């Protein structure tokens, strides 16, 4: 998609500046509409390719949050302080 060039106006004329702003907003709105359409199309293609609805994937992400990574690696409740103390001890011995 080609990028729209927005012209910086050297004029101090408020009407000219207003017109530039209005035209810029119109251009941006049309670009947003095109991008929204494109995202919708890509989402449909992805759903067809995966054979699964995106909402199902999002629900699975929400349900799996907090599981897996981080468990048993000192990231649970109450383990943050001991971890920082060990780092302090190590840094004191090295210096």
Coordinates of N, CA and C in Angstrom, one line a residue, residues 3-94:
X3 N 2.3 4.9 0.7 CA 2.2 5.8 1.8 C 1.8 7.2 1.3
X4 N 0.9 7.8 2.0 CA 0.5 9.1 1.6 C 1.4 10.2 2.2
X5 N 1.8 11.1 1.4 CA 2.7 12.2 1.8 C 1.9 13.3 2.3
X6 N 2.2 13.8 3.5 CA 1.5 14.9 4.1 C 2.4 16.1 4.0
X7 N 1.9 17.2 3.5 CA 2.7 18.4 3.3 C 2.7 19.3 4.5
X8 N 3.9 19.7 4.9 CA 4.1 20.6 6.0 C 3.8 22.0 5.3
X9 N 2.9 22.7 5.9 CA 2.5 24.0 5.4 C 3.4 25.1 6.0
X10 N 4.0 25.9 5.2 CA 4.8 27.0 5.7 C 3.9 28.2 6.0
X11 N 2.7 28.1 5.6 CA 1.7 29.2 5.8 C 1.2 29.3 7.2
X12 N 1.0 30.5 7.7 CA 0.4 30.7 9.0 C -1.1 31.0 8.8
X13 N -1.7 30.8 7.6 CA -3.1 31.1 7.4 C -3.9 30.0 8.0
X14 N -4.7 30.3 9.0 CA -5.5 29.3 9.8 C -6.4 28.5 8.9
X15 N -7.0 29.1 7.9 CA -7.9 28.4 7.0 C -7.1 27.3 6.2
X16 N -5.9 27.7 5.7 CA -5.1 26.7 5.0 C -4.7 25.6 5.8
X17 N -4.3 25.9 7.1 CA -3.9 24.9 8.0 C -5.1 23.9 8.3
X18 N -6.2 24.5 8.5 CA -7.4 23.8 8.8 C -7.8 22.8 7.7
X19 N -7.6 23.3 6.4 CA -7.9 22.5 5.3 C -6.9 21.3 5.2
X20 N -5.6 21.6 5.5 CA -4.6 20.6 5.5 C -4.9 19.5 6.5
X21 N -5.3 19.9 7.7 CA -5.6 19.0 8.8 C -6.9 18.1 8.4
X22 N -7.9 18.8 7.8 CA -9.1 18.0 7.4 C -8.7 17.0 6.3
X23 N -7.9 17.4 5.4 CA -7.6 16.5 4.3 C -6.7 15.3 4.8
X24 N -5.8 15.6 5.8 CA -5.0 14.6 6.4 C -5.9 13.6 7.1
X25 N -6.9 14.1 7.9 CA -7.8 13.2 8.6 C -8.6 12.3 7.7
X26 N -9.0 12.9 6.6 CA -9.8 12.1 5.6 C -8.9 11.0 5.0
X27 N -7.7 11.3 4.7 CA -6.7 10.4 4.1 C -6.5 9.2 5.1
X28 N -6.3 9.6 6.4 CA -6.0 8.6 7.4 C -7.2 7.7 7.7
X29 N -8.4 8.3 7.6 CA -9.6 7.5 7.8 C -9.7 6.5 6.7
X30 N -9.4 6.9 5.5 CA -9.5 5.9 4.4 C -8.5 4.8 4.5
X31 N -7.3 5.2 5.0 CA -6.2 4.2 5.2 C -6.6 3.2 6.3
X32 N -7.2 3.7 7.4 CA -7.6 2.9 8.4 C -8.7 1.9 8.0
X33 N -9.6 2.4 7.2 CA -10.7 1.5 6.6 C -10.1 0.4 5.8
X34 N -9.1 0.8 4.9 CA -8.4 -0.3 4.1 C -7.7 -1.3 4.9
X35 N -7.0 -0.8 5.9 CA -6.2 -1.7 6.8 C -7.2 -2.6 7.6
X36 N -8.3 -2.1 8.0 CA -9.2 -2.9 8.8 C -9.8 -4.0 7.9
X37 N -10.1 -3.6 6.7 CA -10.6 -4.6 5.7 C -9.5 -5.7 5.4
X38 N -8.3 -5.3 5.3 CA -7.2 -6.2 5.0 C -7.0 -7.2 6.2
X39 N -7.0 -6.6 7.4 CA -6.9 -7.5 8.6 C -8.0 -8.5 8.7
X40 N -9.2 -8.1 8.4 CA -10.4 -9.0 8.4 C -10.2 -10.1 7.4
X41 N -9.7 -9.8 6.2 CA -9.4 -10.7 5.2 C -8.3 -11.7 5.6
X42 N -7.3 -11.2 6.2 CA -6.2 -12.1 6.7 C -6.6 -13.0 7.8
X43 N -7.5 -12.5 8.7 CA -8.0 -13.3 9.7 C -8.9 -14.4 9.2
X44 N -9.7 -14.2 8.2 CA -10.5 -15.2 7.5 C -9.6 -16.3 6.9
X45 N -8.5 -15.8 6.2 CA -7.6 -16.8 5.6 C -6.9 -17.6 6.7
X46 N -6.5 -17.0 7.8 CA -5.9 -17.7 8.9 C -6.8 -18.8 9.5
X47 N -8.1 -18.4 9.7 CA -9.1 -19.3 10.2 C -9.2 -20.5 9.3
X48 N -9.3 -20.3 8.0 CA -9.4 -21.3 7.0 C -8.2 -22.2 7.0
X49 N -7.0 -21.6 7.1 CA -5.8 -22.4 7.1 C -5.6 -23.3 8.3
X50 N -6.0 -22.7 9.5 CA -5.8 -23.5 10.7 C -7.0 -24.4 11.0
X51 N -8.1 -24.0 10.4 CA -9.3 -24.8 10.7 C -9.9 -24.6 12.1
X52 N -9.4 -23.5 12.7 CA -9.8 -23.2 14.1 C -10.2 -21.7 14.1
X53 N -11.2 -21.4 14.9 CA -11.5 -20.0 15.0 C -10.5 -19.2 15.9
X54 N -10.2 -18.0 15.6 CA -9.2 -17.2 16.4 C -9.7 -17.1 17.8
X55 N -11.0 -16.9 18.1 CA -11.5 -16.8 19.4 C -11.2 -18.0 20.3
X56 N -11.2 -19.2 19.7 CA -10.8 -20.4 20.4 C -9.4 -20.4 20.8
X57 N -8.5 -19.9 19.9 CA -7.1 -19.7 20.2 C -6.9 -18.7 21.3
X58 N -7.6 -17.6 21.3 CA -7.5 -16.6 22.3 C -7.9 -17.1 23.7
X59 N -9.0 -17.9 23.7 CA -9.5 -18.5 24.9 C -8.4 -19.5 25.5
X60 N -7.8 -20.2 24.6 CA -6.8 -21.2 25.1 C -5.6 -20.4 25.7
X61 N -5.2 -19.3 25.1 CA -4.1 -18.5 25.6 C -4.5 -18.0 27.0
X62 N -5.7 -17.5 27.2 CA -6.1 -17.0 28.5 C -6.1 -18.1 29.5
X63 N -6.6 -19.3 29.2 CA -6.7 -20.4 30.1 C -5.3 -20.9 30.5
X64 N -4.3 -20.8 29.5 CA -3.0 -21.4 29.8 C -2.1 -20.4 30.5
X65 N -2.5 -19.1 30.6 CA -1.7 -18.1 31.3 C -1.3 -18.6 32.7
X66 N -0.1 -18.4 33.0 CA 0.4 -18.8 34.4 C 0.8 -20.2 34.5
X67 N 0.6 -21.0 33.5 CA 1.0 -22.4 33.5 C 2.2 -22.6 32.7
X68 N 3.0 -23.6 33.1 CA 4.1 -24.0 32.2 C 5.4 -23.2 32.6
X69 N 5.8 -22.3 31.8 CA 7.0 -21.5 32.0 C 7.0 -20.8 33.4
X70 N 8.1 -20.9 34.1 CA 8.2 -20.2 35.3 C 8.0 -21.0 36.5
X71 N 7.3 -22.1 36.4 CA 7.0 -23.0 37.5 C 8.3 -23.7 37.9
X72 N 8.6 -23.7 39.2 CA 9.7 -24.4 39.7 C 11.0 -23.7 39.4
X73 N 11.0 -22.4 39.0 CA 12.2 -21.7 38.7 C 12.4 -20.5 39.6
X74 N 11.8 -20.5 40.8 CA 11.9 -19.4 41.7 C 11.1 -18.2 41.3
X75 N 10.1 -18.4 40.6 CA 9.2 -17.2 40.2 C 7.9 -17.2 40.9
X76 N 7.8 -18.1 41.9 CA 6.5 -18.2 42.6 C 6.4 -17.2 43.7
X77 N 5.4 -17.3 44.5 CA 5.2 -16.4 45.6 C 6.3 -16.5 46.7
X78 N 6.8 -15.4 47.2 CA 7.7 -15.4 48.3 C 9.1 -15.8 48.0
X79 N 9.5 -16.0 46.8 CA 10.8 -16.4 46.4 C 11.6 -15.3 45.9
X80 N 11.0 -14.2 45.6 CA 11.7 -13.0 45.0 C 12.8 -12.5 45.9
X81 N 12.6 -12.4 47.2 CA 13.5 -11.8 48.2 C 14.8 -12.6 48.3
X82 N 14.6 -13.9 48.4 CA 15.8 -14.8 48.6 C 16.7 -14.8 47.3
X83 N 16.0 -14.6 46.2 CA 16.8 -14.5 44.9 C 17.6 -13.3 44.9
X84 N 17.0 -12.1 45.3 CA 17.8 -10.9 45.2 C 19.0 -10.9 46.2
X85 N 18.8 -11.6 47.4 CA 19.8 -11.6 48.4 C 21.0 -12.4 47.8
X86 N 20.7 -13.5 47.2 CA 21.8 -14.3 46.6 C 22.6 -13.6 45.6
X87 N 21.9 -12.7 44.8 CA 22.6 -11.9 43.8 C 23.5 -10.9 44.6
X88 N 23.1 -10.3 45.7 CA 23.9 -9.4 46.4 C 25.1 -10.1 47.0
X89 N 24.9 -11.3 47.5 CA 26.1 -12.0 48.1 C 27.1 -12.3 47.0
X90 N 26.6 -12.7 45.9 CA 27.6 -13.0 44.8 C 28.3 -11.8 44.3
X91 N 27.7 -10.7 44.3 CA 28.3 -9.5 43.8 C 29.4 -9.0 44.8
X92 N 29.1 -9.2 46.1 CA 30.1 -8.8 47.2 C 31.4 -9.7 47.1
X93 N 31.2 -11.0 46.8 CA 32.3 -11.9 46.8 C 33.2 -11.6 45.6
X94 N 32.6 -11.1 44.5 CA 33.4 -10.9 43.3 C 34.2 -9.6 43.4

